CSV table of C-alpha atoms and ligand atoms in Angstrom, one decimal:
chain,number,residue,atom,x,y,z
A,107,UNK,CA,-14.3,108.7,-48.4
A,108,UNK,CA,-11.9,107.1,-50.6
A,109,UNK,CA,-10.9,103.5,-50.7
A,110,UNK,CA,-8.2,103.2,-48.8
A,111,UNK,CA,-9.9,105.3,-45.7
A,112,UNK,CA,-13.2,103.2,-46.2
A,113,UNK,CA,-11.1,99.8,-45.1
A,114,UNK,CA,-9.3,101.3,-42.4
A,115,UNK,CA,-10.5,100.5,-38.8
A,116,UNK,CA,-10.0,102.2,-35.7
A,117,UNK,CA,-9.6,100.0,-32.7
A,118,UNK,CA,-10.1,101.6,-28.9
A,119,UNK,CA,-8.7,99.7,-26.5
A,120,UNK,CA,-10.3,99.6,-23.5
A,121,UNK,CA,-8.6,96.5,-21.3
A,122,UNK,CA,-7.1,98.8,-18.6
A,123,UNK,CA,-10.5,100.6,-18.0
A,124,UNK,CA,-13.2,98.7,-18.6
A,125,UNK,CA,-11.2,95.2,-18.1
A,126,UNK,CA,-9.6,95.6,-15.3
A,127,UNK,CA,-12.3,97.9,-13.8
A,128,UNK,CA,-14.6,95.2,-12.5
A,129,UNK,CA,-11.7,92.8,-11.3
A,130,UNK,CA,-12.3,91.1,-7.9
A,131,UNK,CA,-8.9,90.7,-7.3
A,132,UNK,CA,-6.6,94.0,-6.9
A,133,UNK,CA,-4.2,94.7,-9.4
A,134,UNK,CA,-0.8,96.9,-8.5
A,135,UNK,CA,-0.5,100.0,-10.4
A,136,UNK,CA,2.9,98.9,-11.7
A,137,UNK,CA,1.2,95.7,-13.4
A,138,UNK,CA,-1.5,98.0,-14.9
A,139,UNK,CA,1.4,100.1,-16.0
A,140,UNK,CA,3.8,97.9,-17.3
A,141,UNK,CA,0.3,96.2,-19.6
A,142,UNK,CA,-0.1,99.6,-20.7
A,143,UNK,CA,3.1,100.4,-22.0
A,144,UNK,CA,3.1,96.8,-23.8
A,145,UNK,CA,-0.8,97.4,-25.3
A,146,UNK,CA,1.3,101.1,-26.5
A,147,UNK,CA,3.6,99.0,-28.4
A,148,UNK,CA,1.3,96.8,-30.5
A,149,UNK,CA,0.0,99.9,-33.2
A,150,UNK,CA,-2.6,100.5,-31.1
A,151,UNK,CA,-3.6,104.1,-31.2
A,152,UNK,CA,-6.2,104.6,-28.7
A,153,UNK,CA,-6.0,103.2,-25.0
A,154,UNK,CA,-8.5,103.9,-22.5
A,155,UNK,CA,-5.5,103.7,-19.5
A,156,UNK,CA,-7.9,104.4,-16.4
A,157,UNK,CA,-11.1,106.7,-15.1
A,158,UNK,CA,-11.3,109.5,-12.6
A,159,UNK,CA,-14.0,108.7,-10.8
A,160,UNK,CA,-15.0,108.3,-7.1
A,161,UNK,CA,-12.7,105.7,-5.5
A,162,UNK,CA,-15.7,104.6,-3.9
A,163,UNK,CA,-17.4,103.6,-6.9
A,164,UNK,CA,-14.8,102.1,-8.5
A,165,UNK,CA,-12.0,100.9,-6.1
A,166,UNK,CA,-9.8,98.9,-9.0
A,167,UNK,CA,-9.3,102.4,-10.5
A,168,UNK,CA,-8.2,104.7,-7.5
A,169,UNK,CA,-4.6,104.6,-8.6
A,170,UNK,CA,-5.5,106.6,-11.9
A,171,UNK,CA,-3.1,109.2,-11.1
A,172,UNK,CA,-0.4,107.0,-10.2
A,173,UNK,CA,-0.9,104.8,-13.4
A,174,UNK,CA,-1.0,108.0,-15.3
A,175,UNK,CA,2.3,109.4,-14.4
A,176,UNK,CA,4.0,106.0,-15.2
A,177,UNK,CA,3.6,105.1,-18.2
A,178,UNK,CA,5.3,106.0,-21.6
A,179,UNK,CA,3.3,108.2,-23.6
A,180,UNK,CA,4.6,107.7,-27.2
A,181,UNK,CA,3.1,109.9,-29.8
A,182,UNK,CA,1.4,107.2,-31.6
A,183,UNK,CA,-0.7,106.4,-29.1
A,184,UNK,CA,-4.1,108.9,-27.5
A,185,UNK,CA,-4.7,107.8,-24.0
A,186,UNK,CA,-8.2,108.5,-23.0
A,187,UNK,CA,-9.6,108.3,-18.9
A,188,UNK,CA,-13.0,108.5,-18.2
A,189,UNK,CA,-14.2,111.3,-16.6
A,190,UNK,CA,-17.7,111.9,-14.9
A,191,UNK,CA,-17.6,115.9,-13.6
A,192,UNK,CA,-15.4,118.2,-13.1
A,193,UNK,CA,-13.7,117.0,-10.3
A,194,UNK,CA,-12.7,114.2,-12.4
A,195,UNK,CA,-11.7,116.7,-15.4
A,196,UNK,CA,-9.8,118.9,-13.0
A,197,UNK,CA,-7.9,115.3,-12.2
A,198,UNK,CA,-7.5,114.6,-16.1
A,199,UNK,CA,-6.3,118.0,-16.4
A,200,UNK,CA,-3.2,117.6,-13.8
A,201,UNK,CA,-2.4,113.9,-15.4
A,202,UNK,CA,-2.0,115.9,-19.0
A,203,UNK,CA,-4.7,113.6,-20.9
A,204,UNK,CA,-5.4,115.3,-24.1
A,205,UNK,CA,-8.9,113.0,-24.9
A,206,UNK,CA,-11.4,112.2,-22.1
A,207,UNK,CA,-14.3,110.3,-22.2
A,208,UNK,CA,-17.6,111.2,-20.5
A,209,UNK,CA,-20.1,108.3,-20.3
A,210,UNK,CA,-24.2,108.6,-19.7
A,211,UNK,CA,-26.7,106.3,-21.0
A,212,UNK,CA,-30.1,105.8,-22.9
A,213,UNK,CA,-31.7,105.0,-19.6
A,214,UNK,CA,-32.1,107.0,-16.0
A,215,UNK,CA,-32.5,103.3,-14.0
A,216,UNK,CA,-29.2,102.8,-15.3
A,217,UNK,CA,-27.6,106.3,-14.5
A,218,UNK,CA,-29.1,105.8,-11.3
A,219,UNK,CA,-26.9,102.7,-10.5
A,220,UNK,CA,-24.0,104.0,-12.1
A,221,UNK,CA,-23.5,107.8,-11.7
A,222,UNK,CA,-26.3,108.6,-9.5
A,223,UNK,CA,-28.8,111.2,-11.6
A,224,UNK,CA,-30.9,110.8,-14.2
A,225,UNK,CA,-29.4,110.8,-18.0
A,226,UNK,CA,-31.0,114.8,-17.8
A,227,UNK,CA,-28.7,115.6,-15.1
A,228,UNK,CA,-25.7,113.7,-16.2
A,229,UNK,CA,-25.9,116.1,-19.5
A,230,UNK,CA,-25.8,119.1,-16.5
A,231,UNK,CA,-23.1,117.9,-14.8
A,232,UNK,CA,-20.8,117.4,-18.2
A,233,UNK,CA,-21.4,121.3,-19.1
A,234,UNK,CA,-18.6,121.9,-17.0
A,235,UNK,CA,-16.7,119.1,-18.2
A,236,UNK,CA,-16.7,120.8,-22.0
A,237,UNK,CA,-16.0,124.1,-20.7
A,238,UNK,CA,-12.7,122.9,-19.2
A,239,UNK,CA,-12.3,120.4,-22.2
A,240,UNK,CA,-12.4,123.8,-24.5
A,241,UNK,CA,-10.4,125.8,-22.5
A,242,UNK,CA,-7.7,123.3,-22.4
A,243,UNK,CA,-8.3,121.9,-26.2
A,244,UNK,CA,-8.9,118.4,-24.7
A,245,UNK,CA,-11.0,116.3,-26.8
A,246,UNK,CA,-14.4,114.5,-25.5
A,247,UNK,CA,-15.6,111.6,-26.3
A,248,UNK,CA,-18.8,110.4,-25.3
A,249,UNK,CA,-20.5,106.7,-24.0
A,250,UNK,CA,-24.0,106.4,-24.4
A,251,UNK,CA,-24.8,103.1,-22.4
A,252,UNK,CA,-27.8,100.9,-22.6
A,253,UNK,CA,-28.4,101.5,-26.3
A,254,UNK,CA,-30.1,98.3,-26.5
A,255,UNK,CA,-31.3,97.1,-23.2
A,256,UNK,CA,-31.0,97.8,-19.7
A,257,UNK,CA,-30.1,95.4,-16.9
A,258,UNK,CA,-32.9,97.8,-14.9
A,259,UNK,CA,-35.2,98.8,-17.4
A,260,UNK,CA,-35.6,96.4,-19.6
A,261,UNK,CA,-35.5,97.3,-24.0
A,262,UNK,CA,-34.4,101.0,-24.8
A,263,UNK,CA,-36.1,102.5,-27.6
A,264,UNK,CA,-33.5,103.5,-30.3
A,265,UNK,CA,-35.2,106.9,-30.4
A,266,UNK,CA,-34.1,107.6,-26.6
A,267,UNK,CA,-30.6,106.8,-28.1
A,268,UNK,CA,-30.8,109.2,-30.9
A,269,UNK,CA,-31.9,112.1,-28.3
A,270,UNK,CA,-28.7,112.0,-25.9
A,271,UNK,CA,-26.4,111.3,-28.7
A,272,UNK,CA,-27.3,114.4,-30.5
A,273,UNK,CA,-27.0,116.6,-27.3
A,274,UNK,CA,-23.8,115.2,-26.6
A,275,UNK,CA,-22.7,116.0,-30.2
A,276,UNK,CA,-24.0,119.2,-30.1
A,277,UNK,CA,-22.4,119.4,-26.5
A,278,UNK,CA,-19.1,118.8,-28.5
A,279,UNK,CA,-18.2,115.6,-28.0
A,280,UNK,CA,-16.0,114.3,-31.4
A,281,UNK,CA,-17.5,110.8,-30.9
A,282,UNK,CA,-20.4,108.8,-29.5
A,283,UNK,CA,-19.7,105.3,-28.1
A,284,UNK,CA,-22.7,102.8,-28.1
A,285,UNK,CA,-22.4,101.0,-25.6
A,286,UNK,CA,-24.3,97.6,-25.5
A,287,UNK,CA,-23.5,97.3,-22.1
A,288,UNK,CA,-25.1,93.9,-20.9
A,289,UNK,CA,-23.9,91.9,-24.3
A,290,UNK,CA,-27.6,90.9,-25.3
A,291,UNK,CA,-27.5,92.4,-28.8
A,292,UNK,CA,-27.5,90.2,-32.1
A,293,UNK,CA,-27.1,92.2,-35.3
A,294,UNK,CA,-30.8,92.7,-35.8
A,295,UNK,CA,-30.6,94.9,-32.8
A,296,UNK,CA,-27.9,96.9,-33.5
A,297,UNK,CA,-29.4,97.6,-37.8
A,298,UNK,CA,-32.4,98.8,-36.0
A,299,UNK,CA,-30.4,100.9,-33.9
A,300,UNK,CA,-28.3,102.1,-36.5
A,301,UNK,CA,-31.3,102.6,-39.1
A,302,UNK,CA,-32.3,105.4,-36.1
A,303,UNK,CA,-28.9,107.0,-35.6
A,304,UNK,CA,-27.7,106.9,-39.1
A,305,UNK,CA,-30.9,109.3,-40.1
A,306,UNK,CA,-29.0,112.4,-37.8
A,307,UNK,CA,-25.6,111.1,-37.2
A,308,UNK,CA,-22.9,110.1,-40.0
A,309,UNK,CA,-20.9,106.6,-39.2
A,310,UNK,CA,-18.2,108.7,-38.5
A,311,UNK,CA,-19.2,110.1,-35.8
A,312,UNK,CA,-20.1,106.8,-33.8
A,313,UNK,CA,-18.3,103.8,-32.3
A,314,UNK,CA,-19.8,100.3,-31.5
A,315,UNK,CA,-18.7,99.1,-28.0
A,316,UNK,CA,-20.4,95.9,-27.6
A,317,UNK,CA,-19.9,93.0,-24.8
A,318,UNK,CA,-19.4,89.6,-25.3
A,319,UNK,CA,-21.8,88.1,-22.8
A,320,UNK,CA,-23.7,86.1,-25.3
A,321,UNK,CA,-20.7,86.0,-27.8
A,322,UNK,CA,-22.4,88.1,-30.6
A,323,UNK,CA,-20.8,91.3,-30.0
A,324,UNK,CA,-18.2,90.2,-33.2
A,325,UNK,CA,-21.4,89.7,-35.2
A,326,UNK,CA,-22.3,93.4,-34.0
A,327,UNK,CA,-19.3,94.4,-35.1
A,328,UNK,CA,-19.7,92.9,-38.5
A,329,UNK,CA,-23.1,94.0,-39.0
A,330,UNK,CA,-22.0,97.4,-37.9
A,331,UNK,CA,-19.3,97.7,-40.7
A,332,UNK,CA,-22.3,97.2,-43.2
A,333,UNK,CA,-23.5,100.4,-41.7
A,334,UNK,CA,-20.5,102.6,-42.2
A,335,UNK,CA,-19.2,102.5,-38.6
A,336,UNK,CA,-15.1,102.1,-38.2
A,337,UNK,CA,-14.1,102.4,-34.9
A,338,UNK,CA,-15.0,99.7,-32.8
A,339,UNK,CA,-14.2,99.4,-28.7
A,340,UNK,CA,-12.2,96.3,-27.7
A,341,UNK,CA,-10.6,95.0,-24.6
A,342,UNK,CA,-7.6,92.5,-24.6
A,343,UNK,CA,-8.0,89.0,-24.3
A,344,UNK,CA,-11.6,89.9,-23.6
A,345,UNK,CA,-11.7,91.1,-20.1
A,346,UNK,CA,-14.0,93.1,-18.4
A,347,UNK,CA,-17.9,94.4,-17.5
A,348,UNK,CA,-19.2,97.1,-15.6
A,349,UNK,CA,-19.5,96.9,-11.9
A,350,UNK,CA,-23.3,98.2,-12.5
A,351,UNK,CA,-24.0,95.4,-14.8
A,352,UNK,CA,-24.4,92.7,-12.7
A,353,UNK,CA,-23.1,89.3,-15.3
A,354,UNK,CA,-22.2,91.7,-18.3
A,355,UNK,CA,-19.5,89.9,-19.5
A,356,UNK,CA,-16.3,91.8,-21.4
A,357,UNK,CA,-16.3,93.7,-24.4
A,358,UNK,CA,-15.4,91.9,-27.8
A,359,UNK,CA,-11.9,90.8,-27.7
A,360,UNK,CA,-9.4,92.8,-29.6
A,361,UNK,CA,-8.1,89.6,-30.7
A,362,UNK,CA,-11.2,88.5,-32.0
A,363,UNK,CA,-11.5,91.4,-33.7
A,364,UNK,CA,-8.0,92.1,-35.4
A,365,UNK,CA,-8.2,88.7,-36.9
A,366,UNK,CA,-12.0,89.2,-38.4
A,367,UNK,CA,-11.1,92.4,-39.8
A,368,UNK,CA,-7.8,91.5,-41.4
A,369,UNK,CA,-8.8,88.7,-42.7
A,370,UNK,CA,-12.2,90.5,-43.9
A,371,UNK,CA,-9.2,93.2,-46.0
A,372,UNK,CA,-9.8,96.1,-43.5
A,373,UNK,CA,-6.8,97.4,-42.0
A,374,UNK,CA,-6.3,97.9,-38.1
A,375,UNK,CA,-2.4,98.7,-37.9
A,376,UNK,CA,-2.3,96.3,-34.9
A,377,UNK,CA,-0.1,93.5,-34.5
A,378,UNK,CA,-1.7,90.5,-33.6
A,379,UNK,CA,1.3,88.7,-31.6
A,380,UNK,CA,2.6,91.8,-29.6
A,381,UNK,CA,-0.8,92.1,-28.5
A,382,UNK,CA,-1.2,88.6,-27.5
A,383,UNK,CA,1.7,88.9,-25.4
A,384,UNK,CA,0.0,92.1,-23.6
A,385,UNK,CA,-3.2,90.1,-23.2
A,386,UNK,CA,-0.3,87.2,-22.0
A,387,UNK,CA,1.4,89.7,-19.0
A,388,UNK,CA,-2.2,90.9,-17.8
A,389,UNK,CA,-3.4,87.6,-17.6
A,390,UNK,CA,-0.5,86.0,-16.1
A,391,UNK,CA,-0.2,88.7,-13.4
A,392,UNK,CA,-4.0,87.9,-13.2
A,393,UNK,CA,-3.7,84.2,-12.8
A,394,UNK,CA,-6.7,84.8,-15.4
A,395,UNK,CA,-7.8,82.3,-18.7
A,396,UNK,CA,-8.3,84.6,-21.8
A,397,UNK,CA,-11.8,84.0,-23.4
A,398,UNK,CA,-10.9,85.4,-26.5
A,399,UNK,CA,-10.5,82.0,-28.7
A,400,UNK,CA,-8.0,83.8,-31.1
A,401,UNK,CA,-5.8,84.6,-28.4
A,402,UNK,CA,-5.4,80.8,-27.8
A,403,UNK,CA,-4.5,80.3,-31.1
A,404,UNK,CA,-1.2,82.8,-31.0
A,405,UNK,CA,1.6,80.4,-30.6
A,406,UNK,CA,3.7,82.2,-27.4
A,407,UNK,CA,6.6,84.0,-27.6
A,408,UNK,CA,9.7,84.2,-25.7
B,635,LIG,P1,-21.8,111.0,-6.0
B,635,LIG,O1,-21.6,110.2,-4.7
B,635,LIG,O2,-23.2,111.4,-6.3
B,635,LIG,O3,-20.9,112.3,-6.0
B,635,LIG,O4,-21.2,110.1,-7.1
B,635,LIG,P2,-20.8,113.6,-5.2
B,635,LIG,O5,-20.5,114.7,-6.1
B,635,LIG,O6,-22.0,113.7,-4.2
B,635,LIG,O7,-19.5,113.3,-4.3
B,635,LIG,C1,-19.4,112.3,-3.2
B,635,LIG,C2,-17.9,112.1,-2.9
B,635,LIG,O8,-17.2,111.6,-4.0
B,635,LIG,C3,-17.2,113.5,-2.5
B,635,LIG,O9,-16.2,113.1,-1.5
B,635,LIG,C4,-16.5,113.8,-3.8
B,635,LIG,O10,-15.4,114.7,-3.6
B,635,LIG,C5,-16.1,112.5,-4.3
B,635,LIG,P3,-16.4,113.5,0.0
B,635,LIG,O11,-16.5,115.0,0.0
B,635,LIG,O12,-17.6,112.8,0.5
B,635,LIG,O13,-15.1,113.0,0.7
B,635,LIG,N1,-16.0,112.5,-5.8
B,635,LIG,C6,-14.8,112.2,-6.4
B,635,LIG,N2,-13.6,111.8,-6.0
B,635,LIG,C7,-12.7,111.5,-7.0
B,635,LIG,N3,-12.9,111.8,-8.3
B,635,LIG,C8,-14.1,112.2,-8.7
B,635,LIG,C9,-15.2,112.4,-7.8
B,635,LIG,N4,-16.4,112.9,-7.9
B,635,LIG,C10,-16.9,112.9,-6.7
B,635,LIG,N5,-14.3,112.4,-10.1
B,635,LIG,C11,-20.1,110.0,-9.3
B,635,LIG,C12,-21.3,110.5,-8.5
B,635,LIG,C13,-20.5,110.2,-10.7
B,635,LIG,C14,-18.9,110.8,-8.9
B,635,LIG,C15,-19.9,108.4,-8.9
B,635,LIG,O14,-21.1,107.8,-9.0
B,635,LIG,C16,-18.9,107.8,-9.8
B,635,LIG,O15,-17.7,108.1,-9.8
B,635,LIG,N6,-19.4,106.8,-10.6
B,635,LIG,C17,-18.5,106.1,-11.5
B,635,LIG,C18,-19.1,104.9,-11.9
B,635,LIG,C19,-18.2,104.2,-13.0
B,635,LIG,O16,-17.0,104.5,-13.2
B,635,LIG,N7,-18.8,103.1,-13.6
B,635,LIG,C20,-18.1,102.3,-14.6
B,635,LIG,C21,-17.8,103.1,-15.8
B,635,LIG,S1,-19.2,103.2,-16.9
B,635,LIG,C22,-19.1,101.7,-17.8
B,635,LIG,O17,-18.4,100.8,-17.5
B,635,LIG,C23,-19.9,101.7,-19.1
B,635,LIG,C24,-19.1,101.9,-20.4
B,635,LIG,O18,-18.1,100.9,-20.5
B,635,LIG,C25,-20.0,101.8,-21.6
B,635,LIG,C26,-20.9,100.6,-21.6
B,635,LIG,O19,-20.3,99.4,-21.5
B,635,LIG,O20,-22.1,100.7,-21.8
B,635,LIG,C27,-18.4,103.3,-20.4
B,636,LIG,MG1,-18.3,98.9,-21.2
């Protein structure tokens, strides 16, 4: 790797998905739409727009298809969806994503809850999912949740985190997103997570999506960075959780996280003010405070 590559960062930006999908309130597609077209516009150049899940499970999403077709798709930017069978790629498919994301965990209490099977039969269900993916040279990428601890059962044993990511690798996903799903992490956890990964995995094969809940997920970042690791999950202005994470708070703030890295010399080709005022539309829509503490630092534009 040479210099230049080593202090670039990849930012995935997942406020439309994972922020808005545990949001009491509803929010119209054509507010979901317009913040997606404005987070396209900041240098972004990954957005995770929506998921193609049950509407059941996830009611803030059933207008994926709908928020799909509207917005601009410039170049620059890879929109992702997350997708949990084939029903859901089939769905991808029609709305001409070219990345997906599956998502699994390190613990069955947790894909219980979430998708309803055990981690062993989540990995079943996603064959199909990387057939079609092949077929229609759509890229996977893939969340392992829980890498830390589980809101069920309790700590997760890094080696149970090394064992799903390597199927899912082998599998074909291009990526594996760690997903510190409940925020309790501090950087101690996540080197001894990383010490276990880093044996069978190289850094650039893994992302570090880490919640705030406890505010340490910008130290996991940091720590992570140490390790090699350069993409890094983020949600505007901090929102989010996971419906199946009862008080899991956001992920890291992508403001929070453009500022560290910048200022730390690592590139993340995002502009800090256009993406405050993306966080600024959501959250006015929203009626919503940011918690991201850089964000309230970005004088507003008009
Ligand atoms: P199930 O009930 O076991 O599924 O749900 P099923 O196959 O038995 O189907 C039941 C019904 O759902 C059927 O409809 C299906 O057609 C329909 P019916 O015949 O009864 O009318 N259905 C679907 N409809 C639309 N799109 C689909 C779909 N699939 C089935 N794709 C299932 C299993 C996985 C589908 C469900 O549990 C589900 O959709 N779960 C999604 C949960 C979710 O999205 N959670 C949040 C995202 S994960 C997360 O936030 C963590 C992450 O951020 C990382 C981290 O922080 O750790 C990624
Ligand atoms: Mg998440």
């Amino acid at each position: 790797m040479n210099a230049s590559a080593a202090k670039s960062v990849t930012l995935y930006e997942v406020g439309p998905r994972d922020g808005l999908q545990n949001e009491k309130q509803a929010v119209p597609p054509e507010v979901k739409i317009e913040y997606i077209n404005r987070l396209a516009r900041t240098g972004l150049r990954f957005i995770e727009a929506t998921s193609f899940v049950k509407p059941g499970a996830i009611p803030q999403l059933q207008d994926a298809a709908e928020v799909m077709s509207g917005i601009e798709r410039p170049d620059s930017v890879n929109f992702v969806a997350l997708v949990p069978n084939q029903r859901g790629m089939q769905a991808a498919i029609d709305a001409g994503l070219r990345t997906i994301a599956v998502f699994t965990a390190a613990s069955d209490a947790f894909t219980q809850k979430n998708i309803n099977c055990t981690v062993a039969e989540s990995l079943a269900r996603f064959a199909d999912v990387f057939a079609l993916a092949r077929e229609h040279s759509i890229r996977v990428r893939a969340y392992v949740s829980t890498v830390v601890e589980c809101p069920y059962a309790g700590r997760i044993d890094p080696g149970a985190v090394l064992q799903v990511s390597q199927k899912l690798l082998d599998m074909g996903a291009y990526e594996i997103s760690l997903g510190e799903t409940i925020g309790v992490a501090v950087p101690d956890d996540i080197a001894r997570l990383l010490d276990a990964l880093l044996s069978d995995i190289p850094a650039d094969k893994l992302a570090g999506h880490y919640h705030d809940t406890r505010g340490t997920a910008l130290a996991n970042v940091m720590r992570s960075l140490e390790y090699g690791l350069r993409t890094f999950d983020a949600s505007s202005a901090g929102l989010g959780g996971c419906p199946y994470a009862p008080g899991a708070a956001g992920n890291v703030a992508t403001e929070d996280l453009v500022y560290a890295l910048e200022r730390s010399g690592y590139e993340t080709g995002v502009n800090l003010v256009a993406l405050a005022e993306a966080s600024r539309y959501i959250l006015e829509n929203m009626q919503r405070a940011s918690v991201s503490r850089v964000y309230a630092t970005i004088p507003q534009q008009n």
